[in-house]
């Protein structure tokens, strides 16, 4: 789970700006903003501050005084999937958005300004998986990593990697690193030689009710105790904890159905 130059280190050091292509922020749009804050506040120890008013009702999640994620409220008339969405860094969001269109993707929102914080767009790749693009202004993105309660990895779950990897390589100038085992349809996307995100082809195991989608992994100190708390707070366990190259991992949902993964790093986990 090595991050590119410009991100934070395992001791929570802050950075100035994320390298283009690096996941730099993750945001969740929900129907119940207050109840969602209560859930994640209890689960991860987050506190909240108001976000840019241009984004409507929106808060930034804070941990140890640093920004780690955003949560906004969906308009009552918008029946959109409730999902965590990673934002990929760009030096020119307008140019990146145009490249997305030229490569067969779509732009559903923006590009638009978020006050002095920066400029953003929401798009989807040719398979329909939604992601964000962020051009930093005063807000560079997530300012803390390597500690429980922070996003630590982002992975695209799709039918098969071959159909979308060229799209991401062209739009964000990634290099690809194939899976070490030939029977795994898995690719790491690299920036400056470092893996920053992944693509995992799962074929017919892809959830029919979700389609291709990005999955955010949040670090926890102990998977079992976090799962016990999650279910008490109204969340649900989708897959039991299992060992992966990222650590001890389980997939869960919050009370509104947003999917995410919990990962407890092991001593052998790459960083």
mmCIF file of C-alpha atoms in Angstrom:
data_model
loop_
_atom_site.group_PDB
_atom_site.id
_atom_site.type_symbol
_atom_site.label_atom_id
_atom_site.label_comp_id
_atom_site.label_asym_id
_atom_site.label_seq_id
_atom_site.Cartn_x
_atom_site.Cartn_y
_atom_site.Cartn_z
ATOM 1 C CA UNK A 1 0.000 0.000 0.000
ATOM 2 C CA UNK A 2 2.797 2.385 -0.812
ATOM 3 C CA UNK A 3 1.622 5.875 -1.738
ATOM 4 C CA UNK A 4 3.152 8.210 -4.276
ATOM 5 C CA UNK A 5 5.390 11.155 -3.596
ATOM 6 C CA UNK A 6 3.429 13.984 -2.038
ATOM 7 C CA UNK A 7 1.293 11.827 0.274
ATOM 8 C CA UNK A 8 1.774 11.108 3.963
ATOM 9 C CA UNK A 9 3.957 8.593 5.683
ATOM 10 C CA UNK A 10 3.287 5.839 8.231
ATOM 11 C CA UNK A 11 3.690 8.225 11.155
ATOM 12 C CA UNK A 12 1.047 10.633 9.883
ATOM 13 C CA UNK A 13 3.318 13.274 8.389
ATOM 14 C CA UNK A 14 1.463 15.893 6.383
ATOM 15 C CA UNK A 15 2.191 16.655 2.755
ATOM 16 C CA UNK A 16 2.055 19.732 0.549
ATOM 17 C CA UNK A 17 0.320 18.319 -2.527
ATOM 18 C CA UNK A 18 -0.531 14.948 -4.021
ATOM 19 C CA UNK A 19 1.187 13.789 -7.193
ATOM 20 C CA UNK A 20 -1.230 13.691 -10.180
ATOM 21 C CA UNK A 21 -2.986 10.326 -10.371
ATOM 22 C CA UNK A 22 -2.664 9.643 -6.654
ATOM 23 C CA UNK A 23 -5.905 9.096 -4.708
ATOM 24 C CA UNK A 24 -6.025 12.269 -2.622
ATOM 25 C CA UNK A 25 -9.509 12.349 -1.071
ATOM 26 C CA UNK A 26 -12.538 10.164 -0.504
ATOM 27 C CA UNK A 27 -16.095 11.406 -0.194
ATOM 28 C CA UNK A 28 -19.478 9.917 0.667
ATOM 29 C CA UNK A 29 -22.885 11.316 -0.303
ATOM 30 C CA UNK A 30 -25.741 10.137 1.918
ATOM 31 C CA UNK A 31 -29.392 10.818 2.710
ATOM 32 C CA UNK A 32 -28.947 11.234 6.473
ATOM 33 C CA UNK A 33 -25.944 13.452 7.107
ATOM 34 C CA UNK A 34 -26.341 13.675 10.878
ATOM 35 C CA UNK A 35 -26.847 9.956 11.471
ATOM 36 C CA UNK A 36 -23.950 9.118 9.145
ATOM 37 C CA UNK A 37 -21.664 11.457 11.089
ATOM 38 C CA UNK A 38 -22.683 9.697 14.290
ATOM 39 C CA UNK A 39 -21.902 6.277 12.771
ATOM 40 C CA UNK A 40 -18.426 7.133 11.467
ATOM 41 C CA UNK A 41 -17.643 9.300 14.466
ATOM 42 C CA UNK A 42 -18.176 6.300 16.738
ATOM 43 C CA UNK A 43 -16.527 3.814 14.361
ATOM 44 C CA UNK A 44 -13.350 5.726 13.492
ATOM 45 C CA UNK A 45 -13.192 8.469 16.110
ATOM 46 C CA UNK A 46 -13.811 11.172 13.517
ATOM 47 C CA UNK A 47 -14.847 14.715 14.382
ATOM 48 C CA UNK A 48 -16.403 17.023 11.806
ATOM 49 C CA UNK A 49 -16.031 20.537 10.451
ATOM 50 C CA UNK A 50 -18.137 22.313 7.794
ATOM 51 C CA UNK A 51 -16.921 21.940 4.214
ATOM 52 C CA UNK A 52 -17.237 24.299 1.213
ATOM 53 C CA UNK A 53 -20.770 25.731 1.035
ATOM 54 C CA UNK A 54 -20.704 25.340 -2.765
ATOM 55 C CA UNK A 55 -21.078 21.586 -2.196
ATOM 56 C CA UNK A 56 -24.303 21.963 -0.219
ATOM 57 C CA UNK A 57 -24.581 20.328 3.214
ATOM 58 C CA UNK A 58 -21.075 18.897 3.485
ATOM 59 C CA UNK A 59 -18.616 18.174 6.293
ATOM 60 C CA UNK A 60 -14.974 17.220 6.486
ATOM 61 C CA UNK A 61 -14.045 14.352 8.772
ATOM 62 C CA UNK A 62 -11.136 15.157 11.071
ATOM 63 C CA UNK A 63 -8.785 12.821 12.915
ATOM 64 C CA UNK A 64 -5.973 14.073 15.135
ATOM 65 C CA UNK A 65 -6.740 17.550 13.790
ATOM 66 C CA UNK A 66 -6.186 16.489 10.163
ATOM 67 C CA UNK A 67 -8.712 16.112 7.320
ATOM 68 C CA UNK A 68 -9.235 12.522 6.225
ATOM 69 C CA UNK A 69 -12.558 12.325 4.307
ATOM 70 C CA UNK A 70 -15.717 14.193 3.329
ATOM 71 C CA UNK A 71 -19.427 13.449 3.803
ATOM 72 C CA UNK A 72 -22.222 15.312 2.010
ATOM 73 C CA UNK A 73 -25.982 15.121 1.850
ATOM 74 C CA UNK A 74 -27.801 14.046 -1.290
ATOM 75 C CA UNK A 75 -30.674 16.273 -2.468
ATOM 76 C CA UNK A 76 -34.029 14.697 -1.536
ATOM 77 C CA UNK A 77 -34.966 14.240 -5.200
ATOM 78 C CA UNK A 78 -31.702 12.478 -6.163
ATOM 79 C CA UNK A 79 -31.926 8.706 -5.886
ATOM 80 C CA UNK A 80 -28.251 7.909 -6.384
ATOM 81 C CA UNK A 81 -26.260 4.977 -4.998
ATOM 82 C CA UNK A 82 -24.753 5.724 -1.597
ATOM 83 C CA UNK A 83 -21.059 4.961 -2.103
ATOM 84 C CA UNK A 84 -17.595 6.065 -1.077
ATOM 85 C CA UNK A 85 -15.914 7.775 -4.035
ATOM 86 C CA UNK A 86 -12.137 8.276 -4.342
ATOM 87 C CA UNK A 87 -10.804 11.481 -5.890
ATOM 88 C CA UNK A 88 -7.678 11.262 -8.037
ATOM 89 C CA UNK A 89 -5.312 14.225 -8.042
ATOM 90 C CA UNK A 90 -4.922 16.404 -11.125
ATOM 91 C CA UNK A 91 -2.997 19.574 -11.913
ATOM 92 C CA UNK A 92 -5.701 20.571 -14.426
ATOM 93 C CA UNK A 93 -9.139 19.104 -13.772
ATOM 94 C CA UNK A 94 -10.610 20.567 -16.972
ATOM 95 C CA UNK A 95 -7.964 18.885 -19.120
ATOM 96 C CA UNK A 96 -8.334 15.610 -17.214
ATOM 97 C CA UNK A 97 -12.124 15.721 -17.607
ATOM 98 C CA UNK A 98 -11.770 16.229 -21.350
ATOM 99 C CA UNK A 99 -9.343 13.297 -21.528
ATOM 100 C CA UNK A 100 -11.879 11.141 -19.663
ATOM 101 C CA UNK A 101 -14.465 11.929 -22.369
ATOM 102 C CA UNK A 102 -12.015 11.291 -25.212
ATOM 103 C CA UNK A 103 -11.116 7.884 -23.725
ATOM 104 C CA UNK A 104 -14.696 6.641 -23.507
ATOM 105 C CA UNK A 105 -15.588 7.742 -19.993
ATOM 106 C CA UNK A 106 -18.219 10.252 -18.929
ATOM 107 C CA UNK A 107 -18.264 13.367 -16.761
ATOM 108 C CA UNK A 108 -21.450 13.613 -14.705
ATOM 109 C CA UNK A 109 -20.624 16.621 -12.511
ATOM 110 C CA UNK A 110 -18.383 19.616 -13.214
ATOM 111 C CA UNK A 111 -15.723 20.627 -13.560
ATOM 112 C CA UNK A 112 -16.733 23.166 -10.913
ATOM 113 C CA UNK A 113 -15.125 25.248 -8.202
ATOM 114 C CA UNK A 114 -15.396 24.359 -4.519
ATOM 115 C CA UNK A 115 -14.604 27.855 -3.314
ATOM 116 C CA UNK A 116 -10.938 28.356 -2.495
ATOM 117 C CA UNK A 117 -10.585 24.673 -1.629
ATOM 118 C CA UNK A 118 -10.060 23.584 -5.227
ATOM 119 C CA UNK A 119 -11.796 22.453 -8.377
ATOM 120 C CA UNK A 120 -13.460 19.097 -8.958
ATOM 121 C CA UNK A 121 -15.284 16.820 -11.369
ATOM 122 C CA UNK A 122 -17.108 13.527 -10.994
ATOM 123 C CA UNK A 123 -16.780 11.008 -13.779
ATOM 124 C CA UNK A 124 -17.052 7.340 -14.622
ATOM 125 C CA UNK A 125 -14.840 4.979 -16.572
ATOM 126 C CA UNK A 126 -16.107 3.024 -19.620
ATOM 127 C CA UNK A 127 -17.409 0.249 -17.323
ATOM 128 C CA UNK A 128 -19.458 2.727 -15.281
ATOM 129 C CA UNK A 129 -17.314 2.886 -12.117
ATOM 130 C CA UNK A 130 -17.543 6.367 -10.568
ATOM 131 C CA UNK A 131 -14.501 8.360 -9.425
ATOM 132 C CA UNK A 132 -13.675 11.969 -8.678
ATOM 133 C CA UNK A 133 -10.973 14.312 -9.969
ATOM 134 C CA UNK A 134 -9.502 16.925 -7.645
ATOM 135 C CA UNK A 135 -7.365 19.954 -8.487
ATOM 136 C CA UNK A 136 -6.112 21.302 -5.195
ATOM 137 C CA UNK A 137 -6.445 24.908 -4.103
ATOM 138 C CA UNK A 138 -6.277 25.574 -0.386
ATOM 139 C CA UNK A 139 -7.385 21.985 0.262
ATOM 140 C CA UNK A 140 -4.780 19.457 -0.887
ATOM 141 C CA UNK A 141 -6.787 16.425 0.229
ATOM 142 C CA UNK A 142 -6.344 13.790 2.899
ATOM 143 C CA UNK A 143 -3.674 14.964 5.318
ATOM 144 C CA UNK A 144 -3.170 11.870 7.443
ATOM 145 C CA UNK A 145 -2.448 8.202 6.767
ATOM 146 C CA UNK A 146 -0.937 5.145 8.360
ATOM 147 C CA UNK A 147 -3.105 5.306 11.495
ATOM 148 C CA UNK A 148 -6.485 3.702 12.320
ATOM 149 C CA UNK A 149 -9.426 5.604 10.883
ATOM 150 C CA UNK A 150 -7.670 6.749 7.713
ATOM 151 C CA UNK A 151 -8.133 5.605 4.097
ATOM 152 C CA UNK A 152 -5.193 3.427 3.181
ATOM 153 C CA UNK A 153 -5.943 1.894 -0.242
ATOM 154 C CA UNK A 154 -8.376 2.198 -3.159
ATOM 155 C CA UNK A 155 -9.214 -0.644 -5.513
ATOM 156 C CA UNK A 156 -11.455 -0.799 -8.571
ATOM 157 C CA UNK A 157 -13.624 -3.924 -8.469
ATOM 158 C CA UNK A 158 -14.637 -4.756 -12.029
ATOM 159 C CA UNK A 159 -15.391 -7.654 -14.393
ATOM 160 C CA UNK A 160 -11.858 -7.922 -15.786
ATOM 161 C CA UNK A 161 -8.878 -5.587 -15.795
ATOM 162 C CA UNK A 162 -8.122 -5.586 -19.539
ATOM 163 C CA UNK A 163 -11.210 -3.569 -20.440
ATOM 164 C CA UNK A 164 -10.386 -0.567 -18.224
ATOM 165 C CA UNK A 165 -6.672 -0.516 -17.445
ATOM 166 C CA UNK A 166 -5.773 1.364 -20.636
ATOM 167 C CA UNK A 167 -8.366 4.008 -19.785
ATOM 168 C CA UNK A 168 -6.751 4.780 -16.420
ATOM 169 C CA UNK A 169 -3.235 4.579 -17.824
ATOM 170 C CA UNK A 170 -4.098 7.108 -20.528
ATOM 171 C CA UNK A 171 -6.062 9.523 -18.341
ATOM 172 C CA UNK A 172 -3.730 9.520 -15.323
ATOM 173 C CA UNK A 173 -0.401 8.341 -16.830
ATOM 174 C CA UNK A 174 -0.183 5.285 -14.589
ATOM 175 C CA UNK A 175 2.275 2.467 -15.059
ATOM 176 C CA UNK A 176 0.816 -0.971 -14.404
ATOM 177 C CA UNK A 177 2.213 -3.748 -12.261
ATOM 178 C CA UNK A 178 0.558 -7.124 -13.003
ATOM 179 C CA UNK A 179 -0.321 -9.506 -10.204
ATOM 180 C CA UNK A 180 2.519 -11.803 -9.107
ATOM 181 C CA UNK A 181 0.330 -14.876 -9.717
ATOM 182 C CA UNK A 182 -0.788 -15.435 -13.343
ATOM 183 C CA UNK A 183 -4.176 -16.794 -12.244
ATOM 184 C CA UNK A 184 -5.070 -13.512 -10.505
ATOM 185 C CA UNK A 185 -6.681 -10.783 -12.606
ATOM 186 C CA UNK A 186 -5.199 -7.997 -10.541
ATOM 187 C CA UNK A 187 -3.125 -4.945 -11.439
ATOM 188 C CA UNK A 188 -1.450 -2.275 -9.328
ATOM 189 C CA UNK A 189 -1.485 1.263 -10.752
ATOM 190 C CA UNK A 190 1.816 3.018 -10.119
ATOM 191 C CA UNK A 191 2.885 6.654 -9.967
ATOM 192 C CA UNK A 192 6.635 7.381 -9.935
ATOM 193 C CA UNK A 193 7.227 3.658 -9.481
ATOM 194 C CA UNK A 194 5.004 3.342 -6.408
ATOM 195 C CA UNK A 195 1.640 1.508 -6.315
ATOM 196 C CA UNK A 196 -1.131 3.973 -5.448
ATOM 197 C CA UNK A 197 -4.296 2.039 -6.366
ATOM 198 C CA UNK A 198 -5.395 -1.290 -7.789
ATOM 199 C CA UNK A 199 -7.751 -2.896 -10.286
ATOM 200 C CA UNK A 200 -9.211 -6.293 -9.461
ATOM 201 C CA UNK A 201 -11.171 -8.304 -12.008
ATOM 202 C CA UNK A 202 -13.605 -10.659 -10.281
ATOM 203 C CA UNK A 203 -15.731 -11.816 -13.240
ATOM 204 C CA UNK A 204 -19.161 -13.135 -12.299
ATOM 205 C CA UNK A 205 -18.414 -12.573 -8.602
ATOM 206 C CA UNK A 206 -19.093 -8.858 -9.145
ATOM 207 C CA UNK A 207 -22.194 -7.890 -7.127
ATOM 208 C CA UNK A 208 -25.128 -7.543 -9.508
ATOM 209 C CA UNK A 209 -26.617 -4.708 -7.489
ATOM 210 C CA UNK A 210 -23.419 -2.644 -7.678
ATOM 211 C CA UNK A 211 -21.646 -3.250 -10.971
ATOM 212 C CA UNK A 212 -18.017 -2.072 -11.323
ATOM 213 C CA UNK A 213 -17.111 0.234 -8.438
ATOM 214 C CA UNK A 214 -14.215 1.632 -6.452
ATOM 215 C CA UNK A 215 -13.634 0.210 -2.978
ATOM 216 C CA UNK A 216 -11.972 2.236 -0.220
ATOM 217 C CA UNK A 217 -9.999 0.459 2.503
ATOM 218 C CA UNK A 218 -9.894 2.105 5.948
ATOM 219 C CA UNK A 219 -7.194 1.111 8.402
ATOM 220 C CA UNK A 220 -8.222 -0.246 11.808
ATOM 221 C CA UNK A 221 -6.199 -1.367 14.819
ATOM 222 C CA UNK A 222 -8.199 -4.560 15.319
ATOM 223 C CA UNK A 223 -10.637 -6.026 12.799
ATOM 224 C CA UNK A 224 -12.662 -8.105 15.253
ATOM 225 C CA UNK A 225 -13.357 -5.332 17.744
ATOM 226 C CA UNK A 226 -14.147 -2.885 14.925
ATOM 227 C CA UNK A 227 -16.647 -5.334 13.411
ATOM 228 C CA UNK A 228 -18.337 -5.791 16.768
ATOM 229 C CA UNK A 229 -18.708 -2.022 17.064
ATOM 230 C CA UNK A 230 -19.850 -1.667 13.448
ATOM 231 C CA UNK A 231 -22.722 -4.123 13.863
ATOM 232 C CA UNK A 232 -23.757 -2.468 17.118
ATOM 233 C CA UNK A 233 -23.948 0.857 15.242
ATOM 234 C CA UNK A 234 -26.165 -0.608 12.489
ATOM 235 C CA UNK A 235 -23.562 -1.585 9.905
ATOM 236 C CA UNK A 236 -23.385 -4.970 8.181
ATOM 237 C CA UNK A 237 -20.618 -7.482 7.424
ATOM 238 C CA UNK A 238 -20.541 -8.597 3.765
ATOM 239 C CA UNK A 239 -17.474 -10.831 3.814
ATOM 240 C CA UNK A 240 -15.807 -12.428 6.847
ATOM 241 C CA UNK A 241 -12.284 -11.318 7.750
ATOM 242 C CA UNK A 242 -9.615 -12.948 5.609
ATOM 243 C CA UNK A 243 -5.906 -12.582 4.944
ATOM 244 C CA UNK A 244 -4.869 -10.608 1.859
ATOM 245 C CA UNK A 245 -1.693 -8.901 0.603
ATOM 246 C CA UNK A 246 -3.044 -5.742 2.279
ATOM 247 C CA UNK A 247 -3.501 -7.365 5.695
ATOM 248 C CA UNK A 248 -6.505 -8.744 7.573
ATOM 249 C CA UNK A 249 -9.449 -7.537 5.460
ATOM 250 C CA UNK A 250 -13.242 -7.612 5.613
ATOM 251 C CA UNK A 251 -15.899 -5.888 3.485
ATOM 252 C CA UNK A 252 -18.756 -4.100 5.247
ATOM 253 C CA UNK A 253 -21.509 -1.521 4.760
ATOM 254 C CA UNK A 254 -22.667 1.422 6.806
ATOM 255 C CA UNK A 255 -26.365 1.750 7.787
ATOM 256 C CA UNK A 256 -27.215 3.397 4.439
ATOM 257 C CA UNK A 257 -25.523 0.620 2.454
ATOM 258 C CA UNK A 258 -22.232 2.279 1.448
ATOM 259 C CA UNK A 259 -19.634 -0.462 0.966
ATOM 260 C CA UNK A 260 -16.090 -0.158 2.255
ATOM 261 C CA UNK A 261 -13.326 -2.402 3.532
ATOM 262 C CA UNK A 262 -11.622 -2.573 6.900
ATOM 263 C CA UNK A 263 -7.972 -3.595 6.952
ATOM 264 C CA UNK A 264 -5.764 -4.474 9.887
ATOM 265 C CA UNK A 265 -2.186 -4.374 8.767
ATOM 266 C CA UNK A 266 0.106 -7.238 9.709
ATOM 267 C CA UNK A 267 3.840 -7.057 10.253
ATOM 268 C CA UNK A 268 4.319 -8.546 6.783
ATOM 269 C CA UNK A 269 2.055 -6.042 5.032
ATOM 270 C CA UNK A 270 3.947 -3.882 2.484
ATOM 271 C CA UNK A 271 3.849 -0.139 3.176
#
